[in-house]
CSV table of C-alpha atoms and ligand atoms in Angstrom, one decimal:
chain,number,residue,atom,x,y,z
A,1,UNK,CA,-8.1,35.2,83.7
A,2,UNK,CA,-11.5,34.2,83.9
A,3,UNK,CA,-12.3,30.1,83.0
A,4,UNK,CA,-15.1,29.7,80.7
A,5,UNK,CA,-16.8,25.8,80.9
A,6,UNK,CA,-17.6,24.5,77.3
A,7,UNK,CA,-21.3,25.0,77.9
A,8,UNK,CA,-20.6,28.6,78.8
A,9,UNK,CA,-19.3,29.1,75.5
A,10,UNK,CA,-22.0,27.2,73.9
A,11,UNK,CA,-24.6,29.5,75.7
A,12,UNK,CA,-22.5,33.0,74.5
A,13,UNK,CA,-22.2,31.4,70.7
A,14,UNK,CA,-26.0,30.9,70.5
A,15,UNK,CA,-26.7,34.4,72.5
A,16,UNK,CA,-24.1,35.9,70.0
A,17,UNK,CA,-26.1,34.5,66.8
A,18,UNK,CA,-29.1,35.8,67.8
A,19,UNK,CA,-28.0,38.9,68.7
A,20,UNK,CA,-26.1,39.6,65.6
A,21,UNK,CA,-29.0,38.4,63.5
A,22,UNK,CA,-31.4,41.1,65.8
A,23,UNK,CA,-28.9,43.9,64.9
A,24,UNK,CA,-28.4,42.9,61.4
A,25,UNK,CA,-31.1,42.3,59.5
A,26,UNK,CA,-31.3,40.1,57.0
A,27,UNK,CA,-27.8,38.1,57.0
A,28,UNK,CA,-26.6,34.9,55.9
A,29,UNK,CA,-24.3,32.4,57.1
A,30,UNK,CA,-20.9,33.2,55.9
A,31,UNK,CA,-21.3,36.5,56.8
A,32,UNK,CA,-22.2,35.9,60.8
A,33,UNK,CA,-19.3,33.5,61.0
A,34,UNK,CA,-16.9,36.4,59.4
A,35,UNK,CA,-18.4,38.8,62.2
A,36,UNK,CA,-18.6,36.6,65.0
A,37,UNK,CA,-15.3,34.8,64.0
A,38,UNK,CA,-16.7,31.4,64.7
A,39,UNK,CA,-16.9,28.4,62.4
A,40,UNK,CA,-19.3,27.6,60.1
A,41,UNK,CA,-20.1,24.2,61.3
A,42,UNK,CA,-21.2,26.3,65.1
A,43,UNK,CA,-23.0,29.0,63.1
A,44,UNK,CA,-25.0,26.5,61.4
A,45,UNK,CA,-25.8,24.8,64.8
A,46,UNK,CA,-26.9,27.6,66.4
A,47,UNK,CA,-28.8,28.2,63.4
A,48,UNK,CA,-30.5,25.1,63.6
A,49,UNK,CA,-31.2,25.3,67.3
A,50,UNK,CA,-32.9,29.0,66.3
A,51,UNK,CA,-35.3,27.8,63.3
A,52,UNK,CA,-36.1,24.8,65.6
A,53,UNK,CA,-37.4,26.9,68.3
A,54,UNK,CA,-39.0,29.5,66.3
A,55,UNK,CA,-36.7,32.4,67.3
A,56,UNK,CA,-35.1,32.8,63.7
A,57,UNK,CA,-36.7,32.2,60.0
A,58,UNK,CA,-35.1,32.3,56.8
A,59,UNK,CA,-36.4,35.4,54.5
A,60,UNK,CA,-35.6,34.4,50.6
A,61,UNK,CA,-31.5,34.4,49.4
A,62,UNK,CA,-28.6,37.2,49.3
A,63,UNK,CA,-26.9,37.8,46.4
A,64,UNK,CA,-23.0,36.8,47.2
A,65,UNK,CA,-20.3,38.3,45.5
A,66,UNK,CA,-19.0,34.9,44.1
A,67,UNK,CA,-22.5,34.7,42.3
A,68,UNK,CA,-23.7,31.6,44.6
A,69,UNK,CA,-27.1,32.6,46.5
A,70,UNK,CA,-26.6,32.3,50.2
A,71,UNK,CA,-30.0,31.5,52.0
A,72,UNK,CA,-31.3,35.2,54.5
A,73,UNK,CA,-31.9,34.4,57.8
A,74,UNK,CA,-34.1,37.4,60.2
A,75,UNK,CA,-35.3,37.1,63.2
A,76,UNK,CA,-38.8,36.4,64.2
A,77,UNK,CA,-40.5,39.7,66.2
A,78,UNK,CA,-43.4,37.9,67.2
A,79,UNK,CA,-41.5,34.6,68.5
A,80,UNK,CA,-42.1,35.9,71.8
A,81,UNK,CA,-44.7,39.3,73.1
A,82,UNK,CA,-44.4,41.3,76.1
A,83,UNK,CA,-47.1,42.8,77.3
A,84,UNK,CA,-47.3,46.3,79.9
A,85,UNK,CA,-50.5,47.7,81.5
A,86,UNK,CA,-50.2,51.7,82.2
A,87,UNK,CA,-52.7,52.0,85.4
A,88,UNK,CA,-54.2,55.5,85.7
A,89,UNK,CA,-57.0,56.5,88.3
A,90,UNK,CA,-59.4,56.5,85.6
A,91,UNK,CA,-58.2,54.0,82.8
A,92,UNK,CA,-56.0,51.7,81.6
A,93,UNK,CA,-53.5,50.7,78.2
A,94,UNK,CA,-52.5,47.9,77.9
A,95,UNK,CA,-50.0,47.0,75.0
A,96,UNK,CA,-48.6,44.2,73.2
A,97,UNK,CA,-45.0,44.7,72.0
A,98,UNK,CA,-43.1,42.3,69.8
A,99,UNK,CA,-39.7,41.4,70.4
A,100,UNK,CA,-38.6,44.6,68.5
A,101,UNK,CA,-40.0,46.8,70.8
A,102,UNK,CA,-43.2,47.3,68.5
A,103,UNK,CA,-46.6,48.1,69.6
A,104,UNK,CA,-48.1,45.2,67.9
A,105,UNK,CA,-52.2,45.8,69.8
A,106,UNK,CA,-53.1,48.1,72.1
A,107,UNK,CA,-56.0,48.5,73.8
A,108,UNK,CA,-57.7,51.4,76.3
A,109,UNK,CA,-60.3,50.2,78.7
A,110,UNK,CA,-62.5,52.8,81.1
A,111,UNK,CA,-61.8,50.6,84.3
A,112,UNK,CA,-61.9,53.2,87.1
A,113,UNK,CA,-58.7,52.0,89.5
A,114,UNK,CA,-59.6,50.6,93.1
A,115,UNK,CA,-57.8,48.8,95.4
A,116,UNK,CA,-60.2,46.1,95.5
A,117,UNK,CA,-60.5,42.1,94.5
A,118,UNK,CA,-62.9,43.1,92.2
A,119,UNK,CA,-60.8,45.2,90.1
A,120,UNK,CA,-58.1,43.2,89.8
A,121,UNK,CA,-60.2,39.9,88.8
A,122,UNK,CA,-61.9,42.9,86.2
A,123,UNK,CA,-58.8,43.7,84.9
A,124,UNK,CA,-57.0,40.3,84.7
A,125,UNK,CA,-59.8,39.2,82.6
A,126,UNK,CA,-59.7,42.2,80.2
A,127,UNK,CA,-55.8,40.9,79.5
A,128,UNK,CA,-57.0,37.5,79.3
A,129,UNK,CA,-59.7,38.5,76.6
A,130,UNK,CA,-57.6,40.7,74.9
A,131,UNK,CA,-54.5,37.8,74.6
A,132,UNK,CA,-57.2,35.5,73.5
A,133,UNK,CA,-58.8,38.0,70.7
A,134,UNK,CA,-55.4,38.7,69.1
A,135,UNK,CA,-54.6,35.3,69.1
A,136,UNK,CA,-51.6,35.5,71.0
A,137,UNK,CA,-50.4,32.0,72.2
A,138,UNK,CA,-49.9,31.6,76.0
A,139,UNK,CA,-46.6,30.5,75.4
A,140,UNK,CA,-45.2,33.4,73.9
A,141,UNK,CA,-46.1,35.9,76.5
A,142,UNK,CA,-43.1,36.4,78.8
A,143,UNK,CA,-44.9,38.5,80.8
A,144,UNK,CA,-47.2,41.3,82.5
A,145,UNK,CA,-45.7,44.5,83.7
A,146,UNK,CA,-47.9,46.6,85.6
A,147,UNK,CA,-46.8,50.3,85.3
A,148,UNK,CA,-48.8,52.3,88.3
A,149,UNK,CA,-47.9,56.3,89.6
A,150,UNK,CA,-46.1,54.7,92.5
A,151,UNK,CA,-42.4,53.6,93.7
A,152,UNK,CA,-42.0,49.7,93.8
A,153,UNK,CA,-39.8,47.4,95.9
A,154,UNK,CA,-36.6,46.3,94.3
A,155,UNK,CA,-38.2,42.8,93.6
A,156,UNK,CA,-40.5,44.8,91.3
A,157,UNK,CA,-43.3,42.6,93.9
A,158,UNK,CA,-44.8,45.8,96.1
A,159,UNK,CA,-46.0,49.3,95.5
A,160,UNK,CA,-44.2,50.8,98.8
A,161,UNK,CA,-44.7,54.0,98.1
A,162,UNK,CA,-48.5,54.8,96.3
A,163,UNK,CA,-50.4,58.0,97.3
A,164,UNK,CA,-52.2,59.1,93.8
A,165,UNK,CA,-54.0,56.2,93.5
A,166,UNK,CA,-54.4,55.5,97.4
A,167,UNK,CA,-52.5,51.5,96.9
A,168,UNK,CA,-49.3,51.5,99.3
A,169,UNK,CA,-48.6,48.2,100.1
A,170,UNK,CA,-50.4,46.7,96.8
A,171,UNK,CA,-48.8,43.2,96.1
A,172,UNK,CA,-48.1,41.9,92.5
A,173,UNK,CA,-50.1,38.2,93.6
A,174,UNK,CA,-53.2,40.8,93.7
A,175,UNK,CA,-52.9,39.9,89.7
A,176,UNK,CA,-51.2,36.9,89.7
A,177,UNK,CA,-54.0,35.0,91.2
A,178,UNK,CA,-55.8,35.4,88.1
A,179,UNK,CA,-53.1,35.6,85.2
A,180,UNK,CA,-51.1,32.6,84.9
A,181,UNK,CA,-48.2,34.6,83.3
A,182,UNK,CA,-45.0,36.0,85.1
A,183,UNK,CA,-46.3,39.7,86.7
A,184,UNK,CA,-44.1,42.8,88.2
A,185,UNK,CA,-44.5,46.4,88.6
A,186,UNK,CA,-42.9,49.3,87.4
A,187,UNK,CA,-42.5,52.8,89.0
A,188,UNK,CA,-44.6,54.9,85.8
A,189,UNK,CA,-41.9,57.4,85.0
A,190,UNK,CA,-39.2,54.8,85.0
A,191,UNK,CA,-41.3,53.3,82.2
A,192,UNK,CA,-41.4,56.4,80.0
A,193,UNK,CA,-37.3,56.9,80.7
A,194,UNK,CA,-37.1,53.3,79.8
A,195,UNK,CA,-39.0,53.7,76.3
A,196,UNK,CA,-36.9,56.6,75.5
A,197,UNK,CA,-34.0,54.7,76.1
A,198,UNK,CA,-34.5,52.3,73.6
A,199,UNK,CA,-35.6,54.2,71.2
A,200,UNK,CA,-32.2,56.2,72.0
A,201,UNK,CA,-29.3,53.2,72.7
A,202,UNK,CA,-26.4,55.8,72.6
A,203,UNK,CA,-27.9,57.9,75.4
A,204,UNK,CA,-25.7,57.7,77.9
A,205,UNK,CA,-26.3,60.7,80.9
A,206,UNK,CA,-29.7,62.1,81.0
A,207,UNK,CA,-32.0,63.9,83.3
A,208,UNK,CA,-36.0,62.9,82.6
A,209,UNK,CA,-38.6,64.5,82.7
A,210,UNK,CA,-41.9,62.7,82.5
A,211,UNK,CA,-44.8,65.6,82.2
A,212,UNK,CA,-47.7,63.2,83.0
A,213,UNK,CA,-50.8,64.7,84.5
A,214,UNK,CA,-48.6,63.9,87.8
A,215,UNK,CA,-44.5,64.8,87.2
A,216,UNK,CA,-42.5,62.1,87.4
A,217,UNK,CA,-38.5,61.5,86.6
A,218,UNK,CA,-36.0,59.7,85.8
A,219,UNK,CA,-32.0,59.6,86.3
A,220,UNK,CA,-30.4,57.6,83.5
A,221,UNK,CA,-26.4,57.2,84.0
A,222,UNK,CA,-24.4,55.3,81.7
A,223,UNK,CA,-27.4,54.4,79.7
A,224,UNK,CA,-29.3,52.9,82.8
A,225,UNK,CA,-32.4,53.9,84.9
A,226,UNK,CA,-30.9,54.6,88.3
A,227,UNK,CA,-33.7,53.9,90.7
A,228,UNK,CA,-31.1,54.7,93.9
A,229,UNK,CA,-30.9,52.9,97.2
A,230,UNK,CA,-34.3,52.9,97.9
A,231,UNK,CA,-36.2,53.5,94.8
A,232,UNK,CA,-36.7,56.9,95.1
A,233,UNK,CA,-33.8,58.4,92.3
A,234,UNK,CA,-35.2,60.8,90.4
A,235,UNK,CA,-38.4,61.4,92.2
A,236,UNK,CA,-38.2,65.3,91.2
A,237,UNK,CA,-41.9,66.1,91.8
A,238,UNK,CA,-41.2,66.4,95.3
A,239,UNK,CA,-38.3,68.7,95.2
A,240,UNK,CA,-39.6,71.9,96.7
A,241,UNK,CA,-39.9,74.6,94.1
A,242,UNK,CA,-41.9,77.2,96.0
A,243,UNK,CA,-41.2,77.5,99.7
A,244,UNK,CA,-44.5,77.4,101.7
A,245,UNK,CA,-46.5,77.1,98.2
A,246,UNK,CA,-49.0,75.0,97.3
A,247,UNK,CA,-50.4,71.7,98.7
A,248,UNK,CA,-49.0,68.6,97.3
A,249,UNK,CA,-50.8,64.6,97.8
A,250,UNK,CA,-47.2,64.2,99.6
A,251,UNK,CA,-48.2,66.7,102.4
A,252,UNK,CA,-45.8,69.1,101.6
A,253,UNK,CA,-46.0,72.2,100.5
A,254,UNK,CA,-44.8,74.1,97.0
A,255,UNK,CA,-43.1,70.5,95.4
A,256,UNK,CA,-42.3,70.2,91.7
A,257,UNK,CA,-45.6,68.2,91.4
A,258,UNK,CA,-48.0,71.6,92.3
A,259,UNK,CA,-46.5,73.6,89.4
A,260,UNK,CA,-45.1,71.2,86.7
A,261,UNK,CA,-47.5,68.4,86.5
A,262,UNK,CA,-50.0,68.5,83.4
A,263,UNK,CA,-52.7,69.0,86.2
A,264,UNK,CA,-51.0,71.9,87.3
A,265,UNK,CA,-50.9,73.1,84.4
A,266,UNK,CA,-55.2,72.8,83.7
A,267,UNK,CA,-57.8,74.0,85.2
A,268,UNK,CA,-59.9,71.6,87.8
A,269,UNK,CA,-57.1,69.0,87.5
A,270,UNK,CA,-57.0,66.9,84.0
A,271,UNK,CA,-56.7,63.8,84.3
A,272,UNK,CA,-60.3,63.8,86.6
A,273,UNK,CA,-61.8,67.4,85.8
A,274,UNK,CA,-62.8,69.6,83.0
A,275,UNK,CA,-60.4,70.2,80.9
A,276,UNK,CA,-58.0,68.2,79.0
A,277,UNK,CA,-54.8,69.0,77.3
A,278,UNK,CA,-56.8,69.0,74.5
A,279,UNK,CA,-58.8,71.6,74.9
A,280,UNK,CA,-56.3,73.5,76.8
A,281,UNK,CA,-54.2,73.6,73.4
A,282,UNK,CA,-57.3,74.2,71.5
A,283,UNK,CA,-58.2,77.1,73.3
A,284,UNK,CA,-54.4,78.8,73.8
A,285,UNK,CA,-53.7,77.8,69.7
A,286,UNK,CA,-56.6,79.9,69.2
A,287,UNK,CA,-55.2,82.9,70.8
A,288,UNK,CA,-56.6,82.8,74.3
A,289,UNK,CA,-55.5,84.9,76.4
A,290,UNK,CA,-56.0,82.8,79.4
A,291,UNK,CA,-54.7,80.1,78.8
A,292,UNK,CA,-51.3,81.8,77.0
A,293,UNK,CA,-51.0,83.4,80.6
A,294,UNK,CA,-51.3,80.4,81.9
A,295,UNK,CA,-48.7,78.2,79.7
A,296,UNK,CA,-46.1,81.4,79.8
A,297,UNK,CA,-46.6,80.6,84.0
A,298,UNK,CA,-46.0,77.0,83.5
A,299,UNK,CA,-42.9,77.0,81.6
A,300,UNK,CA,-41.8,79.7,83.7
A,301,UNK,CA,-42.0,77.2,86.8
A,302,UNK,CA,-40.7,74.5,84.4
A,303,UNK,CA,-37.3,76.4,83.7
A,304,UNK,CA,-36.5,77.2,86.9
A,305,UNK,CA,-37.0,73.2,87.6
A,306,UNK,CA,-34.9,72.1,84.8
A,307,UNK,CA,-32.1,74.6,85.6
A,308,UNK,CA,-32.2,73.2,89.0
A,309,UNK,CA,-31.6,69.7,88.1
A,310,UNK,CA,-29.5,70.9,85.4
A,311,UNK,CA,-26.8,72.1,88.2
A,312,UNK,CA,-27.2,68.5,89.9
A,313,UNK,CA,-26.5,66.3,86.5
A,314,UNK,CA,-24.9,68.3,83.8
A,315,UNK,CA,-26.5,66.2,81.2
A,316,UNK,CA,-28.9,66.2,78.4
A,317,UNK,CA,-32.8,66.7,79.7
A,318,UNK,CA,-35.5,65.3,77.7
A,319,UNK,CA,-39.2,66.4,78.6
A,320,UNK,CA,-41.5,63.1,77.9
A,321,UNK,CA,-44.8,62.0,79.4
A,322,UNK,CA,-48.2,63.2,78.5
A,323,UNK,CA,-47.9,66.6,77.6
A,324,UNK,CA,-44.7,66.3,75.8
A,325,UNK,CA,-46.6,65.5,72.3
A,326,UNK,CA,-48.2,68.8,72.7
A,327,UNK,CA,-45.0,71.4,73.4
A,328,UNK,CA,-43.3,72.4,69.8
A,329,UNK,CA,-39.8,74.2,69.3
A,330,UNK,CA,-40.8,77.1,70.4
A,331,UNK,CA,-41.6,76.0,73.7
A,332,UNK,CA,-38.1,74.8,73.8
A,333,UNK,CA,-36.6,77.9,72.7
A,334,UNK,CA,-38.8,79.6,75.4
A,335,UNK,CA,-37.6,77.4,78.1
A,336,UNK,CA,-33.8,77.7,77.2
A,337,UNK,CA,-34.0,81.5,77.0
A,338,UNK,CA,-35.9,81.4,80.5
A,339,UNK,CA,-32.9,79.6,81.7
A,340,UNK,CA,-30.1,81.5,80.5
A,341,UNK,CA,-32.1,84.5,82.3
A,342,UNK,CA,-32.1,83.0,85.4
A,343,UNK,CA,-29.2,80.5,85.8
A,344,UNK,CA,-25.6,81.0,87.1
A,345,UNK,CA,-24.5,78.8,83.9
A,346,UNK,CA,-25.2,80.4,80.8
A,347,UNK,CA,-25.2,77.9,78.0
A,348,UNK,CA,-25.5,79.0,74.3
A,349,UNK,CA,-26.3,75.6,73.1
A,350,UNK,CA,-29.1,74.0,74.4
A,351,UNK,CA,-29.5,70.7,76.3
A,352,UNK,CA,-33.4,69.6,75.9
A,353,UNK,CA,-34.9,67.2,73.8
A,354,UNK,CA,-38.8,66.4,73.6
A,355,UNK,CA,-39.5,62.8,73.9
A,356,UNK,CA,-38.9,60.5,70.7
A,357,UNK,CA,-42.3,58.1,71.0
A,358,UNK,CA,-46.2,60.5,71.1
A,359,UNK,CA,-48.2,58.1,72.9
A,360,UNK,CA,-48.2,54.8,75.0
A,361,UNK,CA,-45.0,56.0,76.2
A,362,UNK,CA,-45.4,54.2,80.1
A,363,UNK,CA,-47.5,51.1,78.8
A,364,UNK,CA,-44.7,50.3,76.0
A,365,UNK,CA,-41.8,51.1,78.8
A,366,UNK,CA,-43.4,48.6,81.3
A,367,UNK,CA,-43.3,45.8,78.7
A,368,UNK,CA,-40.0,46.4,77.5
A,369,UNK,CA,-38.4,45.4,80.7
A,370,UNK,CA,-39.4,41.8,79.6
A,371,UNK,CA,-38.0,41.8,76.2
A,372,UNK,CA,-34.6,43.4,77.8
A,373,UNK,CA,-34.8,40.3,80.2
A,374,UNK,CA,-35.2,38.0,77.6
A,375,UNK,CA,-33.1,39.4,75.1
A,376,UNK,CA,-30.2,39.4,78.0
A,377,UNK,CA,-31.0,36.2,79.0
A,378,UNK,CA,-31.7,34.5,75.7
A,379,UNK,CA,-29.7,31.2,76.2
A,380,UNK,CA,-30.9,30.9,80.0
A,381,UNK,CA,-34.1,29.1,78.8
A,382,UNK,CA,-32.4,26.5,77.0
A,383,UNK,CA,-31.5,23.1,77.9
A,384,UNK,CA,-27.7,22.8,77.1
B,1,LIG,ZN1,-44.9,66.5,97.1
């Protein structure tokens, strides 16, 4: 049996206290010691520790059935922000989320990506002014993820594998030289799996899809990300979809990435060119014909992806990422019938899902992966 040292226990009471408190809002004293089955002389100290370092607050009484008020005790959100920066070739978010997992600022800034010094002084000092002008104290930041279209080291230190914005071999110090915070990256896609996640805690096996203007994915097992031995699980936009087809950044021909990206999908390449998914809605909600063709093409190419992966992971598939906000029902129907056309597996009831959250979707995934640290790691901090 394993042998747990008094200050282990400590450490799990106090975690436990929190934790319950997180999940239940609004509780008082007698009613965490009946659910945690501890004493209420250790509730109260772990209660005390809590007020005393800001993590918990008492909210006004509870009614108890015995008629005696019992003082409410919540949690405080903003005891602690995370904050995650979505990098794109063009711009960037960056997003403040409270210990709930709610945007609490957000902010888009026009900063052209380059792999230079300047830039990353340029947009170091963006965060810096943008902590500063929300009046967010120093202390309460427990970090800066960086979310970039790229696959990162397992130290979360290195981009070691970042074509679309022209940045292998990108360190993490680039930043930390001018942010006095902890920094990491995070693979983009694994950020908008990661959002959806928490928004969805019972999701255990799923296949995701992140329709950015570049595909991305995301293999979640047992409710976790599964990044794979090297980082690369789930990397879908280069699975070959059209032998000998068209040219992908990889060098490859005919990937995922050349027919179900949101680029693919518009004319002169979004994210940089002339139209956005904007106006590509505009125009096809208004009956043109063009760009109906053109959607009826891409979802065509998206079903045939899907039902490929489907045969690999029999699991749910959610379709996230930038373009996700945009597709309806119908589109889902669409897709499902496409599928049942051309797969060996007929299934009457459908497996996809659109995304839960519209918008910020990588920038809030990138900071969640600090408040999951600190929320797993709650009583690491403290001095026992
Ligand atoms: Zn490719």
């Amino acid at each position: 049996m394993e042998k747990f040292s008094l200050t282990d226990i400590k450490k799990m009471n106090y975690s436990d206290v929190y934790h319950y408190i997180y999940s239940n809002d609004k509780c008082s004293k007698q009613s965490i010691a009946n659910a945690l089955q501890m004493s209420l002389p250790t509730v109260t100290q772990h209660l005390n520790m809590l007020l005393q370092e800001g993590f918990i607050e008492t909210c006004g009484q509870l009614q108890s059935q015995i008629g005696r008020k019992a003082v409410a005790y919540t949690i405080t959100p903003s005891a602690r922000v995370s904050i995650g920066v979505e990098i794109l070739k063009n711009k960037l978010t960056i997003a403040v989320l409270d210990l709930y997992g709610h945007i609490w600022f957000q902010k888009i800034c026009r900063i052209p990506f380059r792999d230079s010094a300047d830039y990353f002084k340029e947009v170091s000092t963006e965060i810096r002014q943008f902590i500063l002008e929300q009046e967010i104290e120093s202390k309460n930041v427990l970090g800066i993820a960086f979310a970039l279209q790229g696959l990162v080291s397992q130290d979360s230190r290195n981009i070691i594998y970042g074509k679309i914005l022209d940045c292998t071999g990108l360190s993490i110090s680039s930043f930390e030289e001018h942010l006095d915070y902890p920094c990491r990256f995070v693979h983009d896609a694994e950020c908008a799996a990661m959002t959806e996640l928490w928004d969805h805690p019972k999701l255990s096996h799923a296949v995701y899809f992140s329709l950015g203007y570049h595909l991305g994915g995301a293999i979640i097992i047992n409710g976790e990300i599964q990044s794979g031995r090297t980082g690369r699980s789930g990397t879908i936009e280069h699975m070959t979809l059209v032998p000998g087809g068209l040219p992908c950044y990889c060098g490859q021909m005919g990937c995922m990435e050349c027919y179900c990206s949101a680029n693919a999908l518009l004319a002169g390449n979004g994210d940089s060119g002339n139209e956005d998914l904007d106006a590509f809605f505009e125009a096809k909600n208004a009956g043109s014909r063009e760009q109906e063709d053109r959607w009826v093409r891409y979802l065509n190419y998206l079903a045939m992806a899907i039902n490929n992966l489907h045969m690999v992971i029999d699991s749910e598939v959610i379709l996230g990422g930038h373009l996700a906000p945009y597709m309806n029902e119908q589109d889902l129907e669409y897709l499902h019938a496409r599928m049942q056309k051309t797969t060996a597996f007929p299934e009457a009831d459908t497996f996809l899902s659109l995304g839960k959250r519209k918008s910020s979707t990588v920038a809030t995934g990138a900071a969640l992966y600090y408040i999951k640290d600190f929320l797993q790691n709650l009583s690491g901090g403290h001095d026992w």
